[in-house]
Coordinates of C-alpha atoms in Angstrom, one line a residue:
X1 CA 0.0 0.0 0.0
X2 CA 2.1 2.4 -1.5
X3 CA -0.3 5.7 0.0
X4 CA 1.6 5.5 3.2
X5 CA 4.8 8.1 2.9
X6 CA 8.2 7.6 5.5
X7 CA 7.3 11.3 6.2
X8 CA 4.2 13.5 7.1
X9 CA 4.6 16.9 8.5
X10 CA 1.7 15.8 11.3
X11 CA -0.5 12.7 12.4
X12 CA -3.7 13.0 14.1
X13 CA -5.3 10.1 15.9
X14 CA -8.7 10.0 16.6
X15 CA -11.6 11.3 14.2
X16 CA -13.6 13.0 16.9
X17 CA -14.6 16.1 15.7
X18 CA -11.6 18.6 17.5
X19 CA -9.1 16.1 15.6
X20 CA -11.3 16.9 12.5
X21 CA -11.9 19.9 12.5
X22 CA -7.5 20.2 13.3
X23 CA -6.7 18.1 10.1
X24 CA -9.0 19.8 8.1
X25 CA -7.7 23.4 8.9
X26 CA -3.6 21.7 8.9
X27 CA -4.5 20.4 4.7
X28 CA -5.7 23.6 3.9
X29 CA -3.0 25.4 5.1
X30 CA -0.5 23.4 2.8
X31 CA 0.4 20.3 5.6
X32 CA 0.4 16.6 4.6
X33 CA -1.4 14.9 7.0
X34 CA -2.0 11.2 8.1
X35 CA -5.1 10.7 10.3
X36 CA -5.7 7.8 11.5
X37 CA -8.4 5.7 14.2
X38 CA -8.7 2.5 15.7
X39 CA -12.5 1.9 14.9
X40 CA -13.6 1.2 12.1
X41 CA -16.1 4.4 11.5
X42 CA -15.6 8.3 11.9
X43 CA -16.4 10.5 15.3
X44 CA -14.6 9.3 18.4
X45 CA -16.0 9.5 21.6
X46 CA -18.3 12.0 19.8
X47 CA -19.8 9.5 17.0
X48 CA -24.0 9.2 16.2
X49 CA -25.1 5.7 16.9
X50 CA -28.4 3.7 15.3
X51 CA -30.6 2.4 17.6
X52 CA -29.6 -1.2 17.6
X53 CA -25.9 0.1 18.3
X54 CA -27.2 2.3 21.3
X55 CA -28.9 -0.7 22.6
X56 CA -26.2 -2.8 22.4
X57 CA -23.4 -0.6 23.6
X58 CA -25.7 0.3 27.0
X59 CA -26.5 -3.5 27.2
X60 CA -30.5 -2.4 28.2
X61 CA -31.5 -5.8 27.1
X62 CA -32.1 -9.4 27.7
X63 CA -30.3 -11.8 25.5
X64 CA -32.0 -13.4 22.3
X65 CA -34.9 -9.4 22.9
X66 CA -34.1 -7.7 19.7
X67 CA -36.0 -4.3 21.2
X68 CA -35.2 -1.6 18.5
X69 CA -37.2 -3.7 16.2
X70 CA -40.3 -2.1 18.1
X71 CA -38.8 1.1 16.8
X72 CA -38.8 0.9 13.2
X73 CA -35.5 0.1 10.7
X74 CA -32.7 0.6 13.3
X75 CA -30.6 2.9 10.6
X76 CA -33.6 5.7 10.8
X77 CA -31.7 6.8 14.0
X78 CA -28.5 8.5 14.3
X79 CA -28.0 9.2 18.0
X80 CA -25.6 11.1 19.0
X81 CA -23.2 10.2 21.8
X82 CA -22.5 13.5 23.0
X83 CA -25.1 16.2 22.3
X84 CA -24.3 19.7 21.3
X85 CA -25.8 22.7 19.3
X86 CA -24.0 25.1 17.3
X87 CA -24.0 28.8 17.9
X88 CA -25.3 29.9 14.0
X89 CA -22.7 32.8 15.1
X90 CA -19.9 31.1 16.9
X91 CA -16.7 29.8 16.0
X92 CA -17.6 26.6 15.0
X93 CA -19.9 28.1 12.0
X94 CA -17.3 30.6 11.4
X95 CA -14.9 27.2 10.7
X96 CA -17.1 25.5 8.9
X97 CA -18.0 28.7 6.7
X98 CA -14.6 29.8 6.0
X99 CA -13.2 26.3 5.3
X100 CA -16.4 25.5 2.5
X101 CA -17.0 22.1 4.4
X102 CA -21.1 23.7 4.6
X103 CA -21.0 22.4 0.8
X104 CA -20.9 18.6 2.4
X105 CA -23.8 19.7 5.4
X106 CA -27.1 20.6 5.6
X107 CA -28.6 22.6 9.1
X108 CA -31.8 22.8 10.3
X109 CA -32.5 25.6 13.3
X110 CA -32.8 24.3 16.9
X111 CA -36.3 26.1 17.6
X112 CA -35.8 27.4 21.5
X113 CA -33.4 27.9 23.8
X114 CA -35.1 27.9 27.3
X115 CA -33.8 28.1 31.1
X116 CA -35.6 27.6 34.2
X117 CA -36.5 28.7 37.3
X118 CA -37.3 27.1 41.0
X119 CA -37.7 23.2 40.3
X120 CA -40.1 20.4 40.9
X121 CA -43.3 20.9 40.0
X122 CA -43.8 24.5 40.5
X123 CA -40.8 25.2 38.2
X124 CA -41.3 27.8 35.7
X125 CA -39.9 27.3 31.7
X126 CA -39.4 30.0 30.0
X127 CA -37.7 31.4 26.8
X128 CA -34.0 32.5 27.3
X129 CA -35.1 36.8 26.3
X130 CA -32.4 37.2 23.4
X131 CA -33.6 41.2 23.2
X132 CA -35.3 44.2 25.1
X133 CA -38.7 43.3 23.4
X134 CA -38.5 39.3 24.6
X135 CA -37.2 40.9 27.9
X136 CA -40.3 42.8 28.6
X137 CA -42.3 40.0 27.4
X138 CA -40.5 37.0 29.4
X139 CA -42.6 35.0 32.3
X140 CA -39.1 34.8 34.3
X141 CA -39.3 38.7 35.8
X142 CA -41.6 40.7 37.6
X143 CA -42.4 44.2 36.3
X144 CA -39.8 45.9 37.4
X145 CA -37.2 43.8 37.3
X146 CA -37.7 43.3 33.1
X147 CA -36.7 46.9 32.8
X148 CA -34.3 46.5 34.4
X149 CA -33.4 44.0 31.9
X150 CA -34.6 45.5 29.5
X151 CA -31.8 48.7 30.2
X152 CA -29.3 46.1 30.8
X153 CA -29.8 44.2 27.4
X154 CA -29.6 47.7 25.5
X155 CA -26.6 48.8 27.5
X156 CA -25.0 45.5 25.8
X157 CA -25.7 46.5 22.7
X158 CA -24.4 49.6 22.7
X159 CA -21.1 49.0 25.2
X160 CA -17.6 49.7 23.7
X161 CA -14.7 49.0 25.6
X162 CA -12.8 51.9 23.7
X163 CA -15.0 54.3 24.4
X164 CA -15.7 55.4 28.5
X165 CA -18.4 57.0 28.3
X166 CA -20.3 53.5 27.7
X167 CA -18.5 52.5 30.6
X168 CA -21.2 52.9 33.5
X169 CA -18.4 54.3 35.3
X170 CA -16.9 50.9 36.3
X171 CA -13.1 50.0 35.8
X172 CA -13.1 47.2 33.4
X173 CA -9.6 46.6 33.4
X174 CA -9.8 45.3 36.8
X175 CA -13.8 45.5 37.3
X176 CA -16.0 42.3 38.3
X177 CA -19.1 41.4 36.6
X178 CA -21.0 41.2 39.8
X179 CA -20.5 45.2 39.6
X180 CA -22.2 45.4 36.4
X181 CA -25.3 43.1 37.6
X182 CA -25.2 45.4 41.0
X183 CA -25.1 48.7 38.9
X184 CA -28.4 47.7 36.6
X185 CA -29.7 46.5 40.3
X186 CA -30.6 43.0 38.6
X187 CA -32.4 40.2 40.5
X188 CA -30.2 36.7 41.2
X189 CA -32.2 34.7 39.5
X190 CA -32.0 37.0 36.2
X191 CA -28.1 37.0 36.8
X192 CA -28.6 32.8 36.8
X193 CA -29.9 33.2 33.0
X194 CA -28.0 35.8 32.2
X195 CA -24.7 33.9 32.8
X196 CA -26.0 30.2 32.5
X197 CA -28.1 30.3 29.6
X198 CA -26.9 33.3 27.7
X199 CA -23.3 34.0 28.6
X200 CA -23.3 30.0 29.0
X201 CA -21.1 29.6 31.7
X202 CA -20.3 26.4 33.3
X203 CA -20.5 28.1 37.1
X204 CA -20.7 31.1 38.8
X205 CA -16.9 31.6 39.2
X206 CA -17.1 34.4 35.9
X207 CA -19.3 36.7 38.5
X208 CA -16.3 38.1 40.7
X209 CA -13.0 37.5 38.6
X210 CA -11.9 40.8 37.8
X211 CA -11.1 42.3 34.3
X212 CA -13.7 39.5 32.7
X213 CA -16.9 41.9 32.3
X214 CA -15.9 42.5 28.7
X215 CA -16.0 38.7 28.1
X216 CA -19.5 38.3 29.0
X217 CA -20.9 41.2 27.5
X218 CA -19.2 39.7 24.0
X219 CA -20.3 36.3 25.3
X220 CA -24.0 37.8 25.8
X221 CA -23.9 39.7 22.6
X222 CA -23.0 36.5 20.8
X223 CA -26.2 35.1 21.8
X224 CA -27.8 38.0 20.8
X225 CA -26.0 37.6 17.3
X226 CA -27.2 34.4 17.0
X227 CA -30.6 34.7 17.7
X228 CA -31.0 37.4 15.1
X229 CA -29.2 35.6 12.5
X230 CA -32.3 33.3 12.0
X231 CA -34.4 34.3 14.4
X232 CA -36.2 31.8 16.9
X233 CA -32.9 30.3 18.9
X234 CA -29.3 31.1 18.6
X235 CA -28.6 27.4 17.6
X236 CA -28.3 24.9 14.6
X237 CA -27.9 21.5 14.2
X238 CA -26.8 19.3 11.3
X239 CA -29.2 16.9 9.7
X240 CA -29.0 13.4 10.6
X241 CA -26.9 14.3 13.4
X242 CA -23.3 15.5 14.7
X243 CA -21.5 12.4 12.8
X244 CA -22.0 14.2 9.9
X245 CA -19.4 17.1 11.1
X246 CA -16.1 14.8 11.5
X247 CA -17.0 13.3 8.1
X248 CA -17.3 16.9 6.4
X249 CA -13.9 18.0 7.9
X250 CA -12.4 14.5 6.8
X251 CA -13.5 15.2 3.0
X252 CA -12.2 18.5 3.6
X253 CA -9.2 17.3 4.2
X254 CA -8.6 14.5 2.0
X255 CA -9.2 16.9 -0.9
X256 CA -5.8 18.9 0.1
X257 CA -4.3 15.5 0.1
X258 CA -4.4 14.3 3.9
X259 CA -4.4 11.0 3.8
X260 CA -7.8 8.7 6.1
X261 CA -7.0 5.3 7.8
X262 CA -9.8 3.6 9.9
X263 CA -9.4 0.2 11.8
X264 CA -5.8 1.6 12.5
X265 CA -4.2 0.7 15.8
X266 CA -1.2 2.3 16.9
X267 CA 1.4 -0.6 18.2
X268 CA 4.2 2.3 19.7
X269 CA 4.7 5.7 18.9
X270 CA 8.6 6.7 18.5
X271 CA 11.1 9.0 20.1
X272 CA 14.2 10.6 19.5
X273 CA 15.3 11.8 22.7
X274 CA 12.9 13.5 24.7
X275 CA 10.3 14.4 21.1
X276 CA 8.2 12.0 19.5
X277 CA 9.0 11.7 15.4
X278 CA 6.4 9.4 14.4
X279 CA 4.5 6.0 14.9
X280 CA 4.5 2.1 14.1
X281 CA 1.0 1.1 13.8
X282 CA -1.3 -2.0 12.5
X283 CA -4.2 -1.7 9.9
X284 CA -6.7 -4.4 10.5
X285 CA -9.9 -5.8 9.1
X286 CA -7.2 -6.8 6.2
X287 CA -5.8 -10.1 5.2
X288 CA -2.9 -9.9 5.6
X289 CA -2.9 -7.1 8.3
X290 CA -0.6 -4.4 7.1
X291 CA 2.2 -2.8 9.9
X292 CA 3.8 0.2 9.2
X293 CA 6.4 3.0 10.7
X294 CA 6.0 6.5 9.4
X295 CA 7.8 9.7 10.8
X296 CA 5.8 13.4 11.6
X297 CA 7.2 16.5 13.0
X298 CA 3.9 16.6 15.0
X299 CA 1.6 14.4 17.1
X300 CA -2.3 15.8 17.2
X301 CA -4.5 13.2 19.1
X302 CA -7.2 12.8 21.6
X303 CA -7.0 11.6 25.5
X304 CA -7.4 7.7 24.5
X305 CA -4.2 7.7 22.9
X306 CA -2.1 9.4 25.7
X307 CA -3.4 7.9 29.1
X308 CA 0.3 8.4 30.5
X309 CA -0.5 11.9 29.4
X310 CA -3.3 13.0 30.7
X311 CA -5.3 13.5 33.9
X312 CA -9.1 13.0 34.8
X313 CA -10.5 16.3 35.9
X314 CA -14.2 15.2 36.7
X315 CA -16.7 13.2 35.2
X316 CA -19.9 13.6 32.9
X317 CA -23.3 12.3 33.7
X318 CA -25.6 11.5 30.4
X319 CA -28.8 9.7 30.1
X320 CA -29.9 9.3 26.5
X321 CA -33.9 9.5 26.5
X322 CA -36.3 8.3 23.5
X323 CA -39.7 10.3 23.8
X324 CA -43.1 10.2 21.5
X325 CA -43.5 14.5 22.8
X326 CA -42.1 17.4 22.5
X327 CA -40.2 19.1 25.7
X328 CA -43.2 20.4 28.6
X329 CA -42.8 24.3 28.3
X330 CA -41.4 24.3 25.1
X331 CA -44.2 25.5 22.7
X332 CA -44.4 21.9 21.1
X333 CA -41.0 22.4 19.2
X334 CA -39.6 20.1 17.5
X335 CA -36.4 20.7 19.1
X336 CA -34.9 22.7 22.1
X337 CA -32.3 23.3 24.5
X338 CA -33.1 23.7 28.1
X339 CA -31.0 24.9 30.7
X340 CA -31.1 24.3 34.3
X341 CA -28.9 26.6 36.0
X342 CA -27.2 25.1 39.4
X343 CA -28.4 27.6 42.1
X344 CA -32.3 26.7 40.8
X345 CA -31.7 22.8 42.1
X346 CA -29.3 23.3 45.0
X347 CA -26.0 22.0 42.4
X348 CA -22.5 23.2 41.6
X349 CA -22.7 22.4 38.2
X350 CA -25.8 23.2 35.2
X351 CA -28.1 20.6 33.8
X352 CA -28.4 20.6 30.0
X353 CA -31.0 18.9 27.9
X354 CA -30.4 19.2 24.3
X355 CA -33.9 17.8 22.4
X356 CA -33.8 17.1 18.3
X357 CA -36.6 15.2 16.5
X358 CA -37.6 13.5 13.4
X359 CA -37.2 17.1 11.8
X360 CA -33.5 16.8 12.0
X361 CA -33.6 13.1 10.0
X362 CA -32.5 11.3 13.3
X363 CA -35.6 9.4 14.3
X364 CA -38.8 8.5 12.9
X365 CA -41.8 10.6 12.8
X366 CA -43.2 11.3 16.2
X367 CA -40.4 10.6 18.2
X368 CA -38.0 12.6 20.2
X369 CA -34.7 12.4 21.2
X370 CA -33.6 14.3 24.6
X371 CA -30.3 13.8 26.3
X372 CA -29.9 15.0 29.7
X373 CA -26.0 15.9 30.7
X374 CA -24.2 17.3 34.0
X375 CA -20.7 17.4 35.2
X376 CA -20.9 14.7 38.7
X377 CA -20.7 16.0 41.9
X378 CA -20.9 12.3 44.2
X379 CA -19.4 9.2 43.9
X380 CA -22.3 7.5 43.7
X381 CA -26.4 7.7 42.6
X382 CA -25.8 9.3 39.6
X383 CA -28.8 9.2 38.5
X384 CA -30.4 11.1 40.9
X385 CA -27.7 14.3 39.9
X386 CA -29.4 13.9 36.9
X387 CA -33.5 13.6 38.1
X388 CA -33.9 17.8 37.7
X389 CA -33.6 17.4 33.9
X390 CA -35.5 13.6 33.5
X391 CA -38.1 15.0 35.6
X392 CA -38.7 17.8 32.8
X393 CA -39.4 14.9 30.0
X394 CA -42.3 13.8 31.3
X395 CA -42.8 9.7 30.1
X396 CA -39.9 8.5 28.6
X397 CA -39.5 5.3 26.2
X398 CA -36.4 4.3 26.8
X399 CA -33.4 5.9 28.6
X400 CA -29.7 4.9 27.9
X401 CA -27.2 5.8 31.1
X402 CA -23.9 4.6 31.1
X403 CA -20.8 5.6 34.1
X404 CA -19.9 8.6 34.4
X405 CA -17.5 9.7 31.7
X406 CA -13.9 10.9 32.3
X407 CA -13.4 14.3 31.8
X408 CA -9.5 14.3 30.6
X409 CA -7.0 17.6 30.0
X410 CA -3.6 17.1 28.6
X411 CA -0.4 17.2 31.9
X412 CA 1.3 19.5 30.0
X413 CA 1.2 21.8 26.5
X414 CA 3.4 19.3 24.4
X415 CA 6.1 21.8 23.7
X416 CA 8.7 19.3 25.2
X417 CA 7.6 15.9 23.6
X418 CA 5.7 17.9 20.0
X419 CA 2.7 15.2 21.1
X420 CA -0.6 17.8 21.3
X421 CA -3.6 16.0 23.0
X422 CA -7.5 17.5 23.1
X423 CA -9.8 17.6 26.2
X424 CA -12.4 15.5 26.4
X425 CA -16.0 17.2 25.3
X426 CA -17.5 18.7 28.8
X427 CA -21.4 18.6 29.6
X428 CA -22.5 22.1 27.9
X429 CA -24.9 21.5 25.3
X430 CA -23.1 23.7 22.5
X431 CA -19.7 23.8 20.8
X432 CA -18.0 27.1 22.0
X433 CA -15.8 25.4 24.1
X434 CA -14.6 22.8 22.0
X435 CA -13.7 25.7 19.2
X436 CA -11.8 27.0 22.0
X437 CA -9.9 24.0 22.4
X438 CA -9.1 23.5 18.5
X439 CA -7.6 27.2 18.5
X440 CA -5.4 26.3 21.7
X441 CA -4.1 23.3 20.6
X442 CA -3.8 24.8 16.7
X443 CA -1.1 27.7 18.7
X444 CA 0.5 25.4 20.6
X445 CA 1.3 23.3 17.8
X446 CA 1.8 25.8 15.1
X447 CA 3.4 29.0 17.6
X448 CA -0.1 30.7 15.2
X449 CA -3.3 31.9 16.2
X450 CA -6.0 30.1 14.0
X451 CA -7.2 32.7 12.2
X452 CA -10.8 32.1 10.3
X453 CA -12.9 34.5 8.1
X454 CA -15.8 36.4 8.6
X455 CA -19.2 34.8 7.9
X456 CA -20.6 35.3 4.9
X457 CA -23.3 33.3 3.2
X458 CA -22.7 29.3 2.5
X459 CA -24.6 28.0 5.4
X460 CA -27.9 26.1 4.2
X461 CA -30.4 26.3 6.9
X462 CA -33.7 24.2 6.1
X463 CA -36.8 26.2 6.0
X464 CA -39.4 25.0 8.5

């Protein structure tokens, strides 16, 4: 198999999506790149699964049951293993815009993007307000308190950090952003959505670290962005599911020459001295098998790869729901995202739900698919960390929950060794953070910043 050169300038292993997305961006800027995986299809720990795979990967079944059949042809699913939406402004878009791989997806909009408030059964649901109008309008504030909101929302819009006189008088070189919230006089519980589900922070901490207010302003104004791009929520979502997005980067990058291997194990990966020059790995699911050594002036890879080179920095709870209704509180859409912010159900950490339906070609008609995620905060009864968000689906069909997941970062930034390893993909319900990870990783390896276009048109969004 004469395809394999002795030389590449970097090999990536894993086809999760940040390793995607990194080989796609490394062809186009004139690299030649192997990328190769040990499975046998595309997506990592972030792949879409049919329903017969689901069932059979979470074991939720008695040997000799076949029951997906009950569920119509198994391949009319494509369930994704870790759900997340993309911001139709955010970095991920920008990526995908600038780089053309749109010409290989389709995107439908994600119809809401709600938050809630209190919990149990007197919880409220509400529409995240994305503007002054929705602010004045919104079930989550009392009278006075949505213009109050309604200042603060406009003040965002208009805020430059050039110019002081926008500045409310606060220092923002050193400010907090609990000194914005105090000067607009703004309720907790409309700080909770304003950070959680707009801002989308993981925690509170962003409230008193100074010099960060300019962050979340951008942070809210991207929302804001977003929402107005198409109107409804600030989120998209590929048809037939996030598998699609690895496979549009890999086409992107096999047309600037980077070379694909599946079913690819990697037997050793070589040193000279303390820095790694390349691999010696086995392709299976041949006859013969094949074994080969080539050499790279750069490792790209994900956590699996590098367990003597990472470290576990929590764990992720997900249940994996199939529903015949929409989300309660959700207008009937077809699809949503729902946040529960931490202070509303005595927690540490949000609770996401991300919901898609047969609208977005991953299910049949009438059925839903709504996966419930949270970062873990006990050792044990898991499940009942996640019972705020399964509560909020109302019956559900079946529910997939396996252990908690590892959360992995790399030890160090792979200066010393030139071996560059992604974190795992956390519990928020859109892709901002995993954007930030490809740029990190991108100027780590490259000593560049990843630098991407504008958006301009080239993103197909179905009509309704």
């Amino acid at each position: 198999m004469d395809e394999i050169a002795k030389e590449y300038d970097v090999i990536v292993l894993g086809t999760g999506l940040t390793e995607c997305i990194l080989s796609g961006v490394l062809s186009v800027k004139g690299k030649k790149v192997l990328h190769i995986d040990r499975n046998d299809h595309y997506g990592g720990e972030a792949a879409s699964l049919n329903l017969e795979q689901l069932f059979k990967k979470y074991g939720n079944f008695n040997e000799g049951e076949k029951p997906w059949e009950k569920y119509g042809r198994a391949n009319d699913w494509n369930i994704d293993l870790i759900p997340k939406f993309l911001m139709s402004s955010g970095e991920l878009t920008n990526i995908l815009v600038s780089t053309d791989v749109t010409r290989y997806l389709e995107f439908r909009q994600v119809a809401g993007s709600f938050v809630q408030q209190g919990q149990g059964v007197k919880a409220t649901v509400a529409k995240v307000p994305s503007d002054a109008a929705e602010a004045l309008r919104s079930p989550l504030m009392g009278i006075f308190e949505k213009r109050r909101m309604k200042a603060f929302i406009e003040w965002v819009g208009t805020f430059d950090i050039n110019d002081p006189a926008s500045h409310k008088g606060i220092d923002f070189k050193n400010g907090t952003m609990k000194e914005v919230y105090d000067k607009f006089g703004l309720e907790p519980s409309t700080r909770d959505f304003i950070g959680h589900a707009m801002a989308l922070y993981l925690s509170d901490g962003y409230i008193d670290e100074a010099g960060k207010a300019p962050e979340v302003i951008e942070r809210i104004r991207l929302y804001g962005n977003s929402v107005a791009r198409y109107g409804k929520s600030p989120y998209i979502y590929p048809l037939y599911g996030l598998g699609e997005l690895p496979q549009g980067f890999a086409r992107l990058s096999a047309i600037y020459g980077g070379t694909y291997m599946l079913n690819t194990k990697v037997d050793e990966i070589v040193y000279e001295g303390d820095k790694a020059t390349g691999i010696k790995a086995t392709m299976t699911g041949i006859e013969p098998e094949m074994k080969f050594e080539t050499k790279a002036g750069m490792i790209l890879g994900d956590p699996s790869y590098f367990s003597n080179k990472v470290k576990v920095v929590g764990h992720v709870l997900r249940a994996i729901c199939v529903l015949e209704h929409p989300l309660a509180g959700t207008n009937d859409n077809d699809s949503a995202q729902l946040i529960i912010p931490q202070s509303q159900v005595g927690r540490k950490n949000d609770i996401y739900i991300a919901c898609v339906s047969s609208a977005h070609n991953v299910c049949p008609k009438g059925y839903y698919i709504a996966i419930v995620s949270t970062i873990a905060e006990t050792s044990a009864n898991h499940h009942l960390e996640l019972q705020p968000g399964l509560e909020r689906l109302g019956q559900i069909k079946e529910q997939f929950m396996g252990p908690p997941i590892p959360l992995y970062e790399p030890i160090d930034n792979g200066k010393k060794d030139n071996i560059f390893i992604s974190k795992s993909y956390d519990a928020q319900s859109h892709f901002e953070t995993t954007t930030d990870d490809v740029k990190d990783i991108y100027l780590r390896a490259t000593g560049e910043e990843l630098k991407v276009e504008g958006l301009r048109e080239g993103l197909q969004v179905a009509e309704e």
